[in-house]
mmCIF file of C-alpha atoms in Angstrom:
data_model
loop_
_atom_site.group_PDB
_atom_site.id
_atom_site.type_symbol
_atom_site.label_atom_id
_atom_site.label_comp_id
_atom_site.label_asym_id
_atom_site.label_seq_id
_atom_site.Cartn_x
_atom_site.Cartn_y
_atom_site.Cartn_z
ATOM 1 C CA MET T 1 0.000 0.000 0.000
ATOM 2 C CA TYR T 2 1.308 3.448 -0.949
ATOM 3 C CA GLU T 3 1.191 6.201 1.637
ATOM 4 C CA MET T 4 -0.136 8.592 -0.993
ATOM 5 C CA ILE T 5 -1.476 8.361 -4.534
ATOM 6 C CA ILE T 6 -1.868 11.597 -6.477
ATOM 7 C CA VAL T 7 -4.194 11.765 -9.472
ATOM 8 C CA GLY T 8 -2.906 14.256 -12.036
ATOM 9 C CA ALA T 9 0.601 15.400 -12.962
ATOM 10 C CA GLY T 10 -0.029 19.099 -13.400
ATOM 11 C CA PRO T 11 1.488 21.806 -11.171
ATOM 12 C CA ALA T 12 -0.829 20.898 -8.255
ATOM 13 C CA GLY T 13 -0.113 17.170 -8.444
ATOM 14 C CA ILE T 14 3.657 17.495 -8.840
ATOM 15 C CA SER T 15 3.889 20.033 -6.017
ATOM 16 C CA MET T 16 1.812 17.736 -3.778
ATOM 17 C CA ALA T 17 4.308 14.933 -4.383
ATOM 18 C CA ALA T 18 7.207 17.303 -3.694
ATOM 19 C CA GLU T 19 5.581 18.421 -0.425
ATOM 20 C CA ALA T 20 5.132 14.795 0.605
ATOM 21 C CA ARG T 21 8.803 14.077 -0.080
ATOM 22 C CA THR T 22 9.799 17.154 1.921
ATOM 23 C CA VAL T 23 8.063 15.924 5.087
ATOM 24 C CA GLY T 24 9.851 12.602 4.848
ATOM 25 C CA ILE T 25 7.574 10.284 2.897
ATOM 26 C CA PRO T 26 9.858 7.938 0.900
ATOM 27 C CA ALA T 27 9.800 8.211 -2.889
ATOM 28 C CA ASN T 28 8.619 4.618 -3.254
ATOM 29 C CA GLN T 29 5.570 5.383 -1.093
ATOM 30 C CA ILE T 30 4.271 8.114 -3.406
ATOM 31 C CA LEU T 31 2.686 7.446 -6.792
ATOM 32 C CA VAL T 32 1.507 10.059 -9.316
ATOM 33 C CA LEU T 33 -0.923 8.851 -11.994
ATOM 34 C CA GLU T 34 -1.382 10.861 -15.193
ATOM 35 C CA LYS T 35 -3.702 9.994 -18.078
ATOM 36 C CA GLY T 36 -1.643 12.017 -20.567
ATOM 37 C CA GLU T 37 1.728 11.173 -22.042
ATOM 38 C CA THR T 38 3.523 13.906 -20.101
ATOM 39 C CA HIS T 39 3.066 16.281 -17.173
ATOM 40 C CA SER T 40 1.448 19.750 -17.284
ATOM 41 C CA TRP T 41 -0.846 18.995 -20.210
ATOM 42 C CA ALA T 42 -2.858 22.233 -19.918
ATOM 43 C CA ILE T 43 0.273 24.417 -19.985
ATOM 44 C CA ARG T 44 1.593 22.576 -23.049
ATOM 45 C CA LYS T 45 -1.711 22.756 -24.911
ATOM 46 C CA PHE T 46 -3.079 26.192 -24.082
ATOM 47 C CA TYR T 47 -0.021 28.375 -23.541
ATOM 48 C CA PRO T 48 1.551 29.790 -26.732
ATOM 49 C CA ALA T 49 5.317 29.404 -26.858
ATOM 50 C CA ALA T 50 5.888 33.139 -26.396
ATOM 51 C CA LYS T 51 3.328 33.569 -23.591
ATOM 52 C CA VAL T 52 4.708 34.404 -20.161
ATOM 53 C CA VAL T 53 3.423 32.238 -17.315
ATOM 54 C CA LEU T 54 2.545 34.899 -14.776
ATOM 55 C CA ALA T 55 3.268 34.456 -11.091
ATOM 56 C CA ASN T 56 0.703 37.162 -10.261
ATOM 57 C CA TYR T 57 -2.184 35.574 -12.204
ATOM 58 C CA LYS T 58 -5.643 37.242 -12.087
ATOM 59 C CA GLY T 59 -4.316 39.683 -9.515
ATOM 60 C CA ILE T 60 -3.561 36.946 -7.001
ATOM 61 C CA GLU T 61 -0.549 37.998 -4.964
ATOM 62 C CA ALA T 62 2.473 35.848 -5.810
ATOM 63 C CA VAL T 63 3.276 34.755 -2.253
ATOM 64 C CA CYS T 64 4.604 31.212 -2.008
ATOM 65 C CA THR T 65 4.047 29.116 1.103
ATOM 66 C CA GLY T 66 5.457 25.763 0.009
ATOM 67 C CA VAL T 67 8.535 24.227 -1.564
ATOM 68 C CA MET T 68 7.627 25.196 -5.134
ATOM 69 C CA CYS T 69 7.311 28.723 -6.487
ATOM 70 C CA ILE T 70 7.609 30.450 -9.845
ATOM 71 C CA SER T 71 8.339 33.998 -10.898
ATOM 72 C CA ASP T 72 7.202 35.254 -14.298
ATOM 73 C CA MET T 73 8.572 32.603 -16.655
ATOM 74 C CA SER T 74 8.267 31.515 -20.245
ATOM 75 C CA LYS T 75 6.324 28.367 -21.052
ATOM 76 C CA GLU T 76 9.524 26.381 -21.560
ATOM 77 C CA GLU T 77 11.094 27.683 -18.337
ATOM 78 C CA THR T 78 8.000 26.635 -16.396
ATOM 79 C CA LEU T 79 7.997 23.130 -17.882
ATOM 80 C CA THR T 80 11.733 22.801 -17.240
ATOM 81 C CA TYR T 81 11.207 23.855 -13.625
ATOM 82 C CA ILE T 82 8.637 21.090 -13.158
ATOM 83 C CA ASP T 83 10.951 18.609 -14.937
ATOM 84 C CA ARG T 84 13.676 19.445 -12.437
ATOM 85 C CA THR T 85 11.285 19.049 -9.506
ATOM 86 C CA ILE T 86 10.329 15.541 -10.665
ATOM 87 C CA GLU T 87 14.010 14.657 -10.988
ATOM 88 C CA GLN T 88 15.149 16.248 -7.715
ATOM 89 C CA TYR T 89 12.492 14.569 -5.581
ATOM 90 C CA GLU T 90 12.749 11.262 -7.489
ATOM 91 C CA LEU T 91 8.997 11.283 -8.125
ATOM 92 C CA SER T 92 7.344 8.204 -9.592
ATOM 93 C CA VAL T 93 4.962 9.393 -12.309
ATOM 94 C CA ARG T 94 3.104 6.841 -14.428
ATOM 95 C CA TYR T 95 1.906 8.364 -17.680
ATOM 96 C CA ASN T 96 -0.821 7.145 -20.043
ATOM 97 C CA GLU T 97 -2.674 5.694 -17.054
ATOM 98 C CA ALA T 98 -6.168 7.087 -16.541
ATOM 99 C CA VAL T 99 -7.922 6.696 -13.183
ATOM 100 C CA HIS T 100 -11.415 5.243 -13.539
ATOM 101 C CA GLY T 101 -12.436 4.831 -9.919
ATOM 102 C CA ILE T 102 -11.481 5.512 -6.302
ATOM 103 C CA ARG T 103 -13.116 3.428 -3.583
ATOM 104 C CA PRO T 104 -12.659 3.469 0.208
ATOM 105 C CA LEU T 105 -11.265 0.295 1.771
ATOM 106 C CA THR T 106 -12.740 -1.304 4.852
ATOM 107 C CA GLY T 107 -10.578 -0.196 7.738
ATOM 108 C CA GLY T 108 -9.148 2.850 5.969
ATOM 109 C CA GLY T 109 -7.335 3.774 2.789
ATOM 110 C CA PHE T 110 -8.444 3.518 -0.816
ATOM 111 C CA THR T 111 -8.352 1.341 -3.888
ATOM 112 C CA VAL T 112 -7.504 3.276 -7.052
ATOM 113 C CA GLU T 113 -8.581 1.600 -10.309
ATOM 114 C CA THR T 114 -6.819 2.687 -13.490
ATOM 115 C CA SER T 115 -6.782 1.777 -17.156
ATOM 116 C CA LYS T 116 -3.781 -0.488 -16.467
ATOM 117 C CA ASP T 117 -3.836 -1.664 -12.863
ATOM 118 C CA SER T 118 -5.233 -1.364 -9.354
ATOM 119 C CA TYR T 119 -3.427 0.244 -6.410
ATOM 120 C CA GLU T 120 -4.011 0.849 -2.697
ATOM 121 C CA ALA T 121 -3.062 3.931 -0.710
ATOM 122 C CA GLY T 122 -3.589 5.387 2.739
ATOM 123 C CA ARG T 123 -4.471 8.785 1.262
ATOM 124 C CA VAL T 124 -5.446 9.979 -2.190
ATOM 125 C CA VAL T 125 -5.072 13.507 -3.564
ATOM 126 C CA ILE T 126 -7.037 14.470 -6.684
ATOM 127 C CA ALA T 127 -5.243 17.189 -8.649
ATOM 128 C CA ILE T 128 -6.918 17.051 -12.047
ATOM 129 C CA GLY T 129 -7.803 20.080 -14.151
ATOM 130 C CA ILE T 130 -11.174 21.379 -15.304
ATOM 131 C CA LEU T 131 -10.772 20.580 -19.004
ATOM 132 C CA ASP T 132 -11.286 16.828 -19.214
ATOM 133 C CA LYS T 133 -14.214 15.330 -21.121
ATOM 134 C CA PRO T 134 -15.717 11.929 -21.946
ATOM 135 C CA ASN T 135 -14.421 9.967 -24.924
ATOM 136 C CA LYS T 136 -16.917 9.874 -27.790
ATOM 137 C CA PRO T 137 -17.351 7.458 -30.704
ATOM 138 C CA GLY T 138 -15.813 8.167 -34.099
ATOM 139 C CA TYR T 139 -19.083 7.985 -36.043
ATOM 140 C CA ARG T 140 -21.502 10.898 -36.296
ATOM 141 C CA ILE T 141 -24.500 11.039 -33.977
ATOM 142 C CA PRO T 142 -27.592 12.856 -35.336
ATOM 143 C CA VAL T 143 -28.428 16.026 -33.430
ATOM 144 C CA SER T 144 -32.030 14.844 -33.159
ATOM 145 C CA LEU T 145 -30.845 12.039 -30.865
ATOM 146 C CA ASN T 146 -28.940 14.254 -28.416
ATOM 147 C CA LYS T 147 -31.465 13.743 -25.609
ATOM 148 C CA ARG T 148 -31.150 9.975 -25.974
ATOM 149 C CA ILE T 149 -27.327 9.862 -25.892
ATOM 150 C CA HIS T 150 -25.463 9.850 -22.565
ATOM 151 C CA TYR T 151 -21.801 9.807 -21.525
ATOM 152 C CA ASP T 152 -22.362 9.431 -17.783
ATOM 153 C CA LEU T 153 -25.182 8.609 -15.375
ATOM 154 C CA THR T 154 -24.549 11.215 -12.683
ATOM 155 C CA SER T 155 -26.884 13.840 -14.143
ATOM 156 C CA THR T 156 -29.549 11.624 -15.773
ATOM 157 C CA VAL T 157 -32.143 9.341 -14.215
ATOM 158 C CA LEU T 158 -33.155 6.466 -16.507
ATOM 159 C CA GLU T 159 -35.901 4.137 -15.321
ATOM 160 C CA ASN T 160 -37.887 1.401 -17.059
ATOM 161 C CA GLU T 161 -36.309 2.080 -20.441
ATOM 162 C CA GLU T 162 -34.719 0.029 -23.221
ATOM 163 C CA CYS T 163 -31.026 0.990 -23.031
ATOM 164 C CA LEU T 164 -27.831 0.129 -24.876
ATOM 165 C CA VAL T 165 -24.533 0.450 -22.989
ATOM 166 C CA VAL T 166 -21.414 0.667 -25.164
ATOM 167 C CA GLY T 167 -18.040 -0.336 -23.674
ATOM 168 C CA GLY T 168 -16.249 -3.158 -21.917
ATOM 169 C CA GLY T 169 -14.493 -1.668 -18.909
ATOM 170 C CA ASP T 170 -15.435 -1.355 -15.257
ATOM 171 C CA THR T 171 -17.520 1.756 -15.886
ATOM 172 C CA ALA T 172 -19.602 -0.082 -18.500
ATOM 173 C CA SER T 173 -20.241 -2.974 -16.093
ATOM 174 C CA GLU T 174 -21.169 -0.595 -13.274
ATOM 175 C CA TYR T 175 -23.536 1.315 -15.575
ATOM 176 C CA CYS T 176 -25.266 -1.961 -16.469
ATOM 177 C CA GLN T 177 -25.659 -2.937 -12.817
ATOM 178 C CA TYR T 178 -27.019 0.511 -11.907
ATOM 179 C CA LEU T 179 -29.472 0.643 -14.810
ATOM 180 C CA ILE T 180 -30.831 -2.833 -14.108
ATOM 181 C CA GLU T 181 -31.424 -1.864 -10.474
ATOM 182 C CA HIS T 182 -33.637 0.947 -11.819
ATOM 183 C CA GLY T 183 -35.797 -1.345 -13.893
ATOM 184 C CA ASN T 184 -34.164 -0.772 -17.269
ATOM 185 C CA ARG T 185 -33.782 -3.468 -19.934
ATOM 186 C CA ILE T 186 -30.129 -3.550 -20.914
ATOM 187 C CA THR T 187 -28.082 -4.610 -23.913
ATOM 188 C CA LEU T 188 -24.286 -4.293 -23.735
ATOM 189 C CA SER T 189 -22.220 -3.856 -26.901
ATOM 190 C CA TYR T 190 -18.501 -4.632 -26.600
ATOM 191 C CA ARG T 191 -16.064 -4.901 -29.492
ATOM 192 C CA GLN T 192 -14.001 -7.652 -27.834
ATOM 193 C CA ASN T 193 -15.045 -11.219 -27.074
ATOM 194 C CA ASP T 194 -13.480 -11.335 -23.586
ATOM 195 C CA PHE T 195 -13.874 -8.845 -20.744
ATOM 196 C CA SER T 196 -10.199 -8.820 -19.793
ATOM 197 C CA ARG T 197 -10.290 -5.219 -18.500
ATOM 198 C CA LEU T 198 -12.815 -5.815 -15.717
ATOM 199 C CA ASN T 199 -11.882 -6.211 -12.086
ATOM 200 C CA ARG T 200 -13.060 -9.437 -10.457
ATOM 201 C CA ILE T 201 -16.163 -8.015 -8.758
ATOM 202 C CA ASN T 202 -17.471 -6.277 -11.869
ATOM 203 C CA TYR T 203 -16.749 -9.316 -14.026
ATOM 204 C CA GLU T 204 -18.581 -11.688 -11.725
ATOM 205 C CA SER T 205 -21.511 -9.274 -11.414
ATOM 206 C CA LEU T 206 -21.814 -8.913 -15.178
ATOM 207 C CA MET T 207 -21.640 -12.664 -15.787
ATOM 208 C CA ALA T 208 -24.291 -13.245 -13.116
ATOM 209 C CA LEU T 209 -26.625 -10.753 -14.789
ATOM 210 C CA GLU T 210 -26.154 -12.512 -18.115
ATOM 211 C CA LYS T 211 -26.765 -15.937 -16.574
ATOM 212 C CA ARG T 212 -30.027 -14.678 -15.050
ATOM 213 C CA GLU T 213 -30.964 -13.242 -18.484
ATOM 214 C CA GLN T 214 -31.152 -9.743 -17.059
ATOM 215 C CA ILE T 215 -28.786 -8.441 -19.726
ATOM 216 C CA THR T 216 -28.041 -9.201 -23.346
ATOM 217 C CA ILE T 217 -24.334 -9.020 -24.212
ATOM 218 C CA LEU T 218 -23.300 -8.513 -27.843
ATOM 219 C CA ARG T 219 -19.692 -9.719 -27.786
ATOM 220 C CA GLY T 220 -17.492 -8.795 -30.729
ATOM 221 C CA SER T 221 -19.901 -6.088 -31.880
ATOM 222 C CA ASN T 222 -18.840 -2.817 -33.485
ATOM 223 C CA ILE T 223 -21.313 -0.006 -34.054
ATOM 224 C CA LYS T 224 -20.914 1.725 -37.400
ATOM 225 C CA GLN T 225 -23.837 4.129 -37.355
ATOM 226 C CA LEU T 226 -26.663 5.635 -35.317
ATOM 227 C CA GLU T 227 -29.828 6.992 -36.915
ATOM 228 C CA GLU T 228 -33.246 8.092 -35.748
ATOM 229 C CA ASP T 229 -36.045 5.580 -36.323
ATOM 230 C CA ALA T 230 -39.689 6.329 -37.076
ATOM 231 C CA ASP T 231 -40.484 6.571 -33.352
ATOM 232 C CA GLY T 232 -37.641 8.990 -32.611
ATOM 233 C CA ARG T 233 -35.526 6.286 -30.938
ATOM 234 C CA ALA T 234 -31.865 5.531 -31.614
ATOM 235 C CA ARG T 235 -31.527 2.880 -34.322
ATOM 236 C CA VAL T 236 -28.140 1.163 -34.060
ATOM 237 C CA LEU T 237 -26.408 -0.409 -37.052
ATOM 238 C CA PHE T 238 -23.481 -2.788 -36.595
ATOM 239 C CA GLU T 239 -20.519 -3.584 -38.829
ATOM 240 C CA GLU T 240 -21.048 -7.304 -38.299
ATOM 241 C CA THR T 241 -23.866 -8.994 -40.253
ATOM 242 C CA ALA T 242 -24.451 -11.273 -37.257
ATOM 243 C CA PHE T 243 -26.055 -8.323 -35.430
ATOM 244 C CA SER T 244 -29.205 -6.962 -37.025
ATOM 245 C CA PRO T 245 -30.135 -3.277 -36.566
ATOM 246 C CA ARG T 246 -32.061 -2.595 -33.373
ATOM 247 C CA SER T 247 -33.557 0.443 -31.657
ATOM 248 C CA PHE T 248 -33.132 1.753 -28.111
ATOM 249 C CA ALA T 249 -34.709 4.539 -26.096
ATOM 250 C CA HIS T 250 -31.273 5.524 -24.788
ATOM 251 C CA VAL T 251 -27.621 4.825 -25.613
ATOM 252 C CA VAL T 252 -25.045 5.153 -22.834
ATOM 253 C CA TYR T 253 -21.369 5.337 -23.808
ATOM 254 C CA ALA T 254 -18.672 4.157 -21.381
ATOM 255 C CA LEU T 255 -15.593 4.647 -23.558
ATOM 256 C CA GLY T 256 -13.355 6.270 -20.963
ATOM 257 C CA GLY T 257 -12.937 9.858 -19.904
ATOM 258 C CA THR T 258 -15.468 11.929 -17.975
ATOM 259 C CA THR T 259 -16.113 15.507 -16.978
ATOM 260 C CA PRO T 260 -14.201 16.365 -13.805
ATOM 261 C CA THR T 261 -17.421 17.143 -11.913
ATOM 262 C CA ASN T 262 -18.984 13.815 -12.830
ATOM 263 C CA PHE T 263 -15.758 12.031 -11.905
ATOM 264 C CA LEU T 264 -15.878 13.556 -8.420
ATOM 265 C CA LYS T 265 -19.580 12.765 -7.990
ATOM 266 C CA ALA T 266 -19.055 9.171 -9.096
ATOM 267 C CA ILE T 267 -16.423 8.773 -6.375
ATOM 268 C CA GLY T 268 -18.973 9.978 -3.816
ATOM 269 C CA ILE T 269 -17.637 13.448 -2.995
ATOM 270 C CA ALA T 270 -20.433 15.673 -1.648
ATOM 271 C CA PHE T 271 -21.333 18.880 -3.461
ATOM 272 C CA ASP T 272 -22.932 22.138 -2.380
ATOM 273 C CA GLY T 273 -24.689 23.159 -5.566
ATOM 274 C CA SER T 274 -22.081 23.054 -8.325
ATOM 275 C CA ALA T 275 -19.060 23.159 -6.015
ATOM 276 C CA PRO T 276 -17.471 20.229 -4.165
ATOM 277 C CA ILE T 277 -17.523 20.555 -0.390
ATOM 278 C CA ILE T 278 -13.970 21.176 0.806
ATOM 279 C CA LYS T 279 -12.927 21.142 4.454
ATOM 280 C CA GLU T 280 -9.769 22.403 6.136
ATOM 281 C CA GLY T 281 -6.619 21.447 4.293
ATOM 282 C CA TYR T 282 -8.591 20.673 1.105
ATOM 283 C CA GLU T 283 -9.992 17.423 2.466
ATOM 284 C CA THR T 284 -13.259 16.403 0.799
ATOM 285 C CA SER T 285 -16.359 14.929 2.445
ATOM 286 C CA ILE T 286 -14.549 11.564 2.251
ATOM 287 C CA PRO T 287 -11.885 11.362 5.008
ATOM 288 C CA GLY T 288 -8.405 10.887 3.589
ATOM 289 C CA LEU T 289 -9.392 12.073 0.106
ATOM 290 C CA TYR T 290 -8.141 15.527 -0.872
ATOM 291 C CA LEU T 291 -8.894 17.864 -3.770
ATOM 292 C CA ILE T 292 -6.459 20.553 -4.869
ATOM 293 C CA GLY T 293 -5.952 22.662 -7.991
ATOM 294 C CA ASP T 294 -8.511 24.364 -10.204
ATOM 295 C CA LEU T 295 -11.428 22.143 -9.155
ATOM 296 C CA SER T 296 -11.230 23.453 -5.592
ATOM 297 C CA ALA T 297 -10.097 26.991 -6.443
ATOM 298 C CA GLY T 298 -13.324 28.260 -8.023
ATOM 299 C CA LYS T 299 -12.953 31.577 -9.836
ATOM 300 C CA LYS T 300 -9.390 31.922 -8.508
ATOM 301 C CA GLY T 301 -8.320 28.901 -10.551
ATOM 302 C CA GLY T 302 -5.496 29.110 -13.062
ATOM 303 C CA SER T 303 -2.743 30.421 -10.800
ATOM 304 C CA ILE T 304 0.181 28.010 -10.714
ATOM 305 C CA ASN T 305 1.511 29.461 -7.468
ATOM 306 C CA LEU T 306 -1.949 29.060 -5.930
ATOM 307 C CA ALA T 307 -1.855 25.386 -6.930
ATOM 308 C CA PHE T 308 1.586 25.083 -5.300
ATOM 309 C CA ASN T 309 0.256 26.742 -2.124
ATOM 310 C CA MET T 310 -2.767 24.424 -2.002
ATOM 311 C CA ALA T 311 -0.430 21.448 -1.969
ATOM 312 C CA ALA T 312 1.567 22.988 0.876
ATOM 313 C CA GLU T 313 -1.576 23.669 2.918
ATOM 314 C CA ALA T 314 -2.913 20.169 2.315
ATOM 315 C CA MET T 315 0.396 18.676 3.440
ATOM 316 C CA ARG T 316 0.421 20.760 6.617
ATOM 317 C CA SER T 317 -3.105 19.557 7.354
ATOM 318 C CA ILE T 318 -2.045 15.945 6.767
ATOM 319 C CA CYS T 319 0.862 16.429 9.164
ATOM 320 C CA GLY T 320 -1.801 17.436 11.665
ATOM 321 C CA ARG T 321 0.460 19.436 13.940
ATOM 322 C CA GLY T 322 0.120 22.977 12.609
ATOM 323 C CA PRO T 323 1.982 24.858 9.879
ATOM 324 C CA GLU T 324 5.392 24.659 11.541
ATOM 325 C CA ALA T 325 5.201 20.996 12.535
ATOM 326 C CA CYS T 326 6.342 19.389 9.303
ATOM 327 C CA ASP T 327 9.991 18.992 8.493
ATOM 328 C CA SER T 328 11.864 22.038 7.280
ATOM 329 C CA PRO T 329 11.108 22.570 3.605
ATOM 330 C CA VAL T 330 13.704 21.860 0.964
ATOM 331 C CA THR T 331 13.766 24.652 -1.585
ATOM 332 C CA THR T 332 13.417 23.558 -5.187
ATOM 333 C CA PRO T 333 16.109 25.233 -7.336
ATOM 334 C CA ALA T 334 14.888 28.051 -9.571
ATOM 335 C CA VAL T 335 15.389 27.828 -13.322
#
């Protein structure tokens, strides 16, 4: 079991790992998981090469309270600074590994399910940005079907309907289980013949539903087109001749990716309106689960130094002995 798993390798996530190293947590007890192929995706994508990364962003005073801090830097200088931090603190960052679920363990700690593996940790810190979105199919979906197409089930209540779920991962299995509990009739379309991506519980649950004939599974099926039928339902056409066209009241895609808000709600984090409830030290409504970065910053989001400071405050709260109780900070070298 890791002492800490951090979800997201942007400025907030990397600084959280650096803060953890500074208070004495060994490098092999900290794991950073990043769905992209490199750290600081938002800076790389949205900052022009010539744009200065401002320390005093949106008028927020550039006062640093933790081990990381930037002055006004170019995009490349900022990325190099974060590169050096990862190297100096010997941080373990696993790229191209998306987190699909975070679940509390009996007796404390969490299980973190990813696209590649499953991990356990005493604490989890979520440091993802606000720009993520669900993966969508490559074929065109008619605008007239928009109300029948769904990419998550956190904002839609479906009951007693004929539904198609598309996907073969843990999210797809969990969607099927949830929809069946609400009286829906479910068909699952998966392009593979074997459900090798499922964890044991979700696999056994899905197989049990099929055995009881509560779900129809179309193994080795690939959808090539969606169209509106005469009744305004979604008519699904498959590439394989073995699967005849069929219509559904709703189509739910579970192809990976999600909006950040829906990701947090699916984990079970409580919200007050549109904002997640954050306690002292950026702890969420789930003990031991923290949220830092833009998702907890509200309108102040976007400041890199603010993200650094959030990590420092969260670490002081985790230390639990006041701001001066943690080990003396190690200053990260400036560029």
